[in-house]
Amino acid sequence: MKYIGLFIKKLLRYLLKPLSFLPAIVVMYLIFSFSSQDGVSSARLSRMVSEKVVVTADQVLEKGWSAEQIAAYTEQIHYYVRKTAHVTEYFVLAVTVAFPLYVYGIRGLWLVLLAGVFCVSFAGLDEYHQSFVAGRGPSARDVAVDSIGILPGILLVRIVGFIGRKTIFRPLALHKK
């Protein structure tokens, strides 16, 4: 019975390891699709998110702001909402890229370098892609903003992976008795 359980665990690892790259591919597709929006659509989407943030703050804080105040606050935070979206997108990308690399045994500085270079390169290519979209253009500043989210994402994978290896997955290791 013990060997059947080990066989099933090994089989699942063998089958699931290649699928660990799937979330990264999905996130890259989402980033690419957001970048494919023309300038007007992109601005409209981020303004809508900004307005939701302001309206929610108004309701939670019970401020009773007028429509003009909500519009003014929306305009004030719009830039920060856009940049926070950049950081968040690339944080998620870094996690989804670093995780499969970690699963395949890349650890330490190599994980940071490989995942980091890949994500920063993708950010650069994404900005280049925007040069072909109406109302959009490439920005080195956006690549820098994107990069802010990359290192924390990779470090999160390293921390979770380390803790998981020391706690959750330790019983799965073969122990010689």
C-alpha positions as YAML, in Angstrom:
chain: A
units: angstrom
residues:
- id: 1
  name: MET
  ca: [0.00, 0.00, 0.00]
- id: 2
  name: LYS
  ca: [2.86, 2.35, 0.84]
- id: 3
  name: TYR
  ca: [4.38, 1.89, -2.61]
- id: 4
  name: ILE
  ca: [1.06, 2.52, -4.36]
- id: 5
  name: GLY
  ca: [0.76, 5.85, -2.53]
- id: 6
  name: LEU
  ca: [4.32, 6.78, -3.51]
- id: 7
  name: PHE
  ca: [3.61, 5.77, -7.11]
- id: 8
  name: ILE
  ca: [0.50, 7.96, -7.24]
- id: 9
  name: LYS
  ca: [2.40, 10.92, -5.78]
- id: 10
  name: LYS
  ca: [5.24, 10.49, -8.28]
- id: 11
  name: LEU
  ca: [2.76, 10.13, -11.16]
- id: 12
  name: LEU
  ca: [0.90, 13.28, -10.13]
- id: 13
  name: ARG
  ca: [4.18, 15.21, -9.90]
- id: 14
  name: TYR
  ca: [5.21, 13.95, -13.34]
- id: 15
  name: LEU
  ca: [1.88, 14.95, -14.88]
- id: 16
  name: LEU
  ca: [1.39, 18.25, -13.06]
- id: 17
  name: LYS
  ca: [4.91, 19.68, -13.37]
- id: 18
  name: PRO
  ca: [4.57, 20.68, -17.04]
- id: 19
  name: LEU
  ca: [1.17, 22.25, -16.31]
- id: 20
  name: SER
  ca: [2.78, 24.58, -13.77]
- id: 21
  name: PHE
  ca: [3.67, 26.91, -16.68]
- id: 22
  name: LEU
  ca: [0.01, 27.35, -17.66]
- id: 23
  name: PRO
  ca: [-0.78, 30.20, -15.19]
- id: 24
  name: ALA
  ca: [2.21, 32.21, -16.52]
- id: 25
  name: ILE
  ca: [0.93, 31.82, -20.08]
- id: 26
  name: VAL
  ca: [-2.55, 32.97, -19.01]
- id: 27
  name: VAL
  ca: [-1.14, 36.02, -17.19]
- id: 28
  name: MET
  ca: [1.03, 36.95, -20.19]
- id: 29
  name: TYR
  ca: [-2.04, 36.70, -22.41]
- id: 30
  name: LEU
  ca: [-4.01, 38.97, -20.05]
- id: 31
  name: ILE
  ca: [-1.21, 41.55, -19.95]
- id: 32
  name: PHE
  ca: [-0.96, 41.42, -23.75]
- id: 33
  name: SER
  ca: [-4.73, 41.87, -24.11]
- id: 34
  name: PHE
  ca: [-4.75, 44.88, -21.73]
- id: 35
  name: SER
  ca: [-1.92, 46.40, -23.79]
- id: 36
  name: SER
  ca: [-3.85, 45.78, -26.98]
- id: 37
  name: GLN
  ca: [-6.61, 48.16, -25.89]
- id: 38
  name: ASP
  ca: [-6.48, 51.52, -27.61]
- id: 39
  name: GLY
  ca: [-5.67, 54.56, -25.48]
- id: 40
  name: VAL
  ca: [-9.30, 55.62, -25.02]
- id: 41
  name: SER
  ca: [-10.49, 52.16, -23.90]
- id: 42
  name: SER
  ca: [-7.54, 51.74, -21.55]
- id: 43
  name: ALA
  ca: [-8.10, 55.16, -19.96]
- id: 44
  name: ARG
  ca: [-11.84, 54.47, -19.64]
- id: 45
  name: LEU
  ca: [-11.18, 51.16, -17.86]
- id: 46
  name: SER
  ca: [-8.70, 52.63, -15.39]
- id: 47
  name: ARG
  ca: [-10.95, 55.65, -14.77]
- id: 48
  name: MET
  ca: [-13.82, 53.28, -14.02]
- id: 49
  name: VAL
  ca: [-11.63, 51.43, -11.49]
- id: 50
  name: SER
  ca: [-10.52, 54.74, -9.98]
- id: 51
  name: GLU
  ca: [-14.13, 55.85, -9.61]
- id: 52
  name: LYS
  ca: [-15.04, 52.54, -7.94]
- id: 53
  name: VAL
  ca: [-12.22, 53.09, -5.44]
- id: 54
  name: VAL
  ca: [-13.42, 56.61, -4.64]
- id: 55
  name: VAL
  ca: [-17.10, 55.60, -4.38]
- id: 56
  name: THR
  ca: [-16.18, 52.69, -2.12]
- id: 57
  name: ALA
  ca: [-14.05, 54.98, 0.08]
- id: 58
  name: ASP
  ca: [-16.96, 57.43, 0.23]
- id: 59
  name: GLN
  ca: [-19.34, 54.68, 1.37]
- id: 60
  name: VAL
  ca: [-16.94, 53.07, 3.86]
- id: 61
  name: LEU
  ca: [-15.83, 56.36, 5.38]
- id: 62
  name: GLU
  ca: [-19.39, 57.77, 5.23]
- id: 63
  name: LYS
  ca: [-18.17, 61.08, 3.78]
- id: 64
  name: GLY
  ca: [-21.21, 61.91, 1.66]
- id: 65
  name: TRP
  ca: [-19.18, 63.36, -1.21]
- id: 66
  name: SER
  ca: [-20.98, 65.06, -4.07]
- id: 67
  name: ALA
  ca: [-20.64, 63.89, -7.67]
- id: 68
  name: GLU
  ca: [-18.19, 66.74, -8.31]
- id: 69
  name: GLN
  ca: [-16.02, 65.73, -5.37]
- id: 70
  name: ILE
  ca: [-16.06, 62.10, -6.49]
- id: 71
  name: ALA
  ca: [-15.02, 63.18, -9.99]
- id: 72
  name: ALA
  ca: [-12.22, 65.35, -8.57]
- id: 73
  name: TYR
  ca: [-10.89, 62.58, -6.31]
- id: 74
  name: THR
  ca: [-11.16, 60.11, -9.18]
- id: 75
  name: GLU
  ca: [-9.00, 62.37, -11.30]
- id: 76
  name: GLN
  ca: [-6.47, 62.76, -8.47]
- id: 77
  name: ILE
  ca: [-5.95, 59.02, -7.98]
- id: 78
  name: HIS
  ca: [-6.27, 57.94, -11.63]
- id: 79
  name: TYR
  ca: [-2.51, 58.01, -12.30]
- id: 80
  name: TYR
  ca: [-1.76, 56.00, -9.15]
- id: 81
  name: VAL
  ca: [-4.42, 53.42, -9.95]
- id: 82
  name: ARG
  ca: [-2.87, 52.90, -13.41]
- id: 83
  name: LYS
  ca: [0.62, 52.47, -11.97]
- id: 84
  name: THR
  ca: [-0.63, 50.18, -9.21]
- id: 85
  name: ALA
  ca: [-2.22, 48.04, -11.93]
- id: 86
  name: HIS
  ca: [1.19, 47.80, -13.66]
- id: 87
  name: VAL
  ca: [2.92, 46.74, -10.44]
- id: 88
  name: THR
  ca: [0.20, 44.22, -9.63]
- id: 89
  name: GLU
  ca: [0.19, 42.67, -13.11]
- id: 90
  name: TYR
  ca: [3.92, 42.09, -13.02]
- id: 91
  name: PHE
  ca: [3.86, 40.88, -9.40]
- id: 92
  name: VAL
  ca: [1.40, 38.18, -10.51]
- id: 93
  name: LEU
  ca: [3.49, 37.46, -13.62]
- id: 94
  name: ALA
  ca: [6.63, 37.07, -11.49]
- id: 95
  name: VAL
  ca: [4.87, 34.62, -9.17]
- id: 96
  name: THR
  ca: [3.51, 32.58, -12.07]
- id: 97
  name: VAL
  ca: [6.90, 32.52, -13.81]
- id: 98
  name: ALA
  ca: [9.01, 31.84, -10.71]
- id: 99
  name: PHE
  ca: [6.79, 29.04, -9.40]
- id: 100
  name: PRO
  ca: [7.34, 26.58, -12.27]
- id: 101
  name: LEU
  ca: [11.04, 27.39, -12.28]
- id: 102
  name: TYR
  ca: [11.10, 26.61, -8.57]
- id: 103
  name: VAL
  ca: [9.18, 23.38, -9.19]
- id: 104
  name: TYR
  ca: [11.84, 22.35, -11.70]
- id: 105
  name: GLY
  ca: [14.55, 22.87, -9.10]
- id: 106
  name: ILE
  ca: [15.86, 26.36, -9.89]
- id: 107
  name: ARG
  ca: [16.56, 28.01, -6.57]
- id: 108
  name: GLY
  ca: [18.41, 30.94, -5.02]
- id: 109
  name: LEU
  ca: [20.07, 33.58, -7.16]
- id: 110
  name: TRP
  ca: [19.39, 31.66, -10.37]
- id: 111
  name: LEU
  ca: [15.65, 31.81, -9.72]
- id: 112
  name: VAL
  ca: [15.81, 35.56, -9.13]
- id: 113
  name: LEU
  ca: [17.92, 36.10, -12.25]
- id: 114
  name: LEU
  ca: [16.00, 33.86, -14.65]
- id: 115
  name: ALA
  ca: [12.51, 34.89, -13.56]
- id: 116
  name: GLY
  ca: [13.55, 38.54, -13.20]
- id: 117
  name: VAL
  ca: [15.18, 38.80, -16.62]
- id: 118
  name: PHE
  ca: [12.23, 37.02, -18.23]
- id: 119
  name: CYS
  ca: [9.65, 39.31, -16.59]
- id: 120
  name: VAL
  ca: [11.58, 42.54, -17.29]
- id: 121
  name: SER
  ca: [12.09, 41.41, -20.90]
- id: 122
  name: PHE
  ca: [8.38, 40.71, -21.20]
- id: 123
  name: ALA
  ca: [7.65, 44.19, -19.82]
- id: 124
  name: GLY
  ca: [9.95, 45.71, -22.45]
- id: 125
  name: LEU
  ca: [8.35, 43.69, -25.24]
- id: 126
  name: ASP
  ca: [4.92, 44.68, -23.97]
- id: 127
  name: GLU
  ca: [5.84, 48.35, -24.12]
- id: 128
  name: TYR
  ca: [7.21, 47.86, -27.64]
- id: 129
  name: HIS
  ca: [3.93, 46.16, -28.56]
- id: 130
  name: GLN
  ca: [2.05, 49.26, -27.34]
- id: 131
  name: SER
  ca: [3.86, 51.36, -29.94]
- id: 132
  name: PHE
  ca: [1.64, 49.65, -32.54]
- id: 133
  name: VAL
  ca: [-1.62, 50.34, -30.68]
- id: 134
  name: ALA
  ca: [-3.65, 53.48, -31.44]
- id: 135
  name: GLY
  ca: [-3.37, 56.11, -28.73]
- id: 136
  name: ARG
  ca: [-0.65, 54.21, -26.86]
- id: 137
  name: GLY
  ca: [3.10, 54.40, -26.86]
- id: 138
  name: PRO
  ca: [6.12, 52.72, -25.32]
- id: 139
  name: SER
  ca: [7.46, 54.05, -22.04]
- id: 140
  name: ALA
  ca: [10.69, 53.15, -20.30]
- id: 141
  name: ARG
  ca: [9.10, 54.52, -17.12]
- id: 142
  name: ASP
  ca: [6.34, 51.90, -17.37]
- id: 143
  name: VAL
  ca: [8.97, 49.15, -17.67]
- id: 144
  name: ALA
  ca: [10.55, 50.51, -14.49]
- id: 145
  name: VAL
  ca: [7.15, 50.62, -12.75]
- id: 146
  name: ASP
  ca: [6.42, 47.07, -13.93]
- id: 147
  name: SER
  ca: [9.76, 45.96, -12.51]
- id: 148
  name: ILE
  ca: [8.80, 47.16, -9.03]
- id: 149
  name: GLY
  ca: [6.36, 44.26, -8.74]
- id: 150
  name: ILE
  ca: [8.72, 41.60, -10.08]
- id: 151
  name: LEU
  ca: [11.21, 41.15, -7.22]
- id: 152
  name: PRO
  ca: [8.57, 40.87, -4.47]
- id: 153
  name: GLY
  ca: [6.74, 38.25, -6.57]
- id: 154
  name: ILE
  ca: [9.87, 36.16, -6.98]
- id: 155
  name: LEU
  ca: [10.78, 36.52, -3.31]
- id: 156
  name: LEU
  ca: [7.27, 35.40, -2.33]
- id: 157
  name: VAL
  ca: [7.74, 32.21, -4.34]
- id: 158
  name: ARG
  ca: [11.11, 31.61, -2.69]
- id: 159
  name: ILE
  ca: [9.68, 32.10, 0.80]
- id: 160
  name: VAL
  ca: [6.59, 29.97, 0.22]
- id: 161
  name: GLY
  ca: [8.67, 27.29, -1.51]
- id: 162
  name: PHE
  ca: [11.19, 27.19, 1.32]
- id: 163
  name: ILE
  ca: [8.50, 26.99, 4.00]
- id: 164
  name: GLY
  ca: [6.63, 24.35, 2.00]
- id: 165
  name: ARG
  ca: [9.75, 22.21, 1.59]
- id: 166
  name: LYS
  ca: [10.44, 22.40, 5.33]
- id: 167
  name: THR
  ca: [6.86, 21.72, 6.46]
- id: 168
  name: ILE
  ca: [4.17, 20.51, 4.08]
- id: 169
  name: PHE
  ca: [6.19, 18.50, 1.57]
- id: 170
  name: ARG
  ca: [8.75, 17.12, 4.00]
- id: 171
  name: PRO
  ca: [6.62, 13.99, 4.65]
- id: 172
  name: LEU
  ca: [6.57, 13.27, 0.89]
- id: 173
  name: ALA
  ca: [10.32, 12.75, 0.81]
- id: 174
  name: LEU
  ca: [11.51, 9.16, 0.77]
- id: 175
  name: HIS
  ca: [12.98, 8.27, 4.14]
- id: 176
  name: LYS
  ca: [15.32, 5.34, 4.41]
- id: 177
  name: LYS
  ca: [14.77, 3.38, 7.57]
...
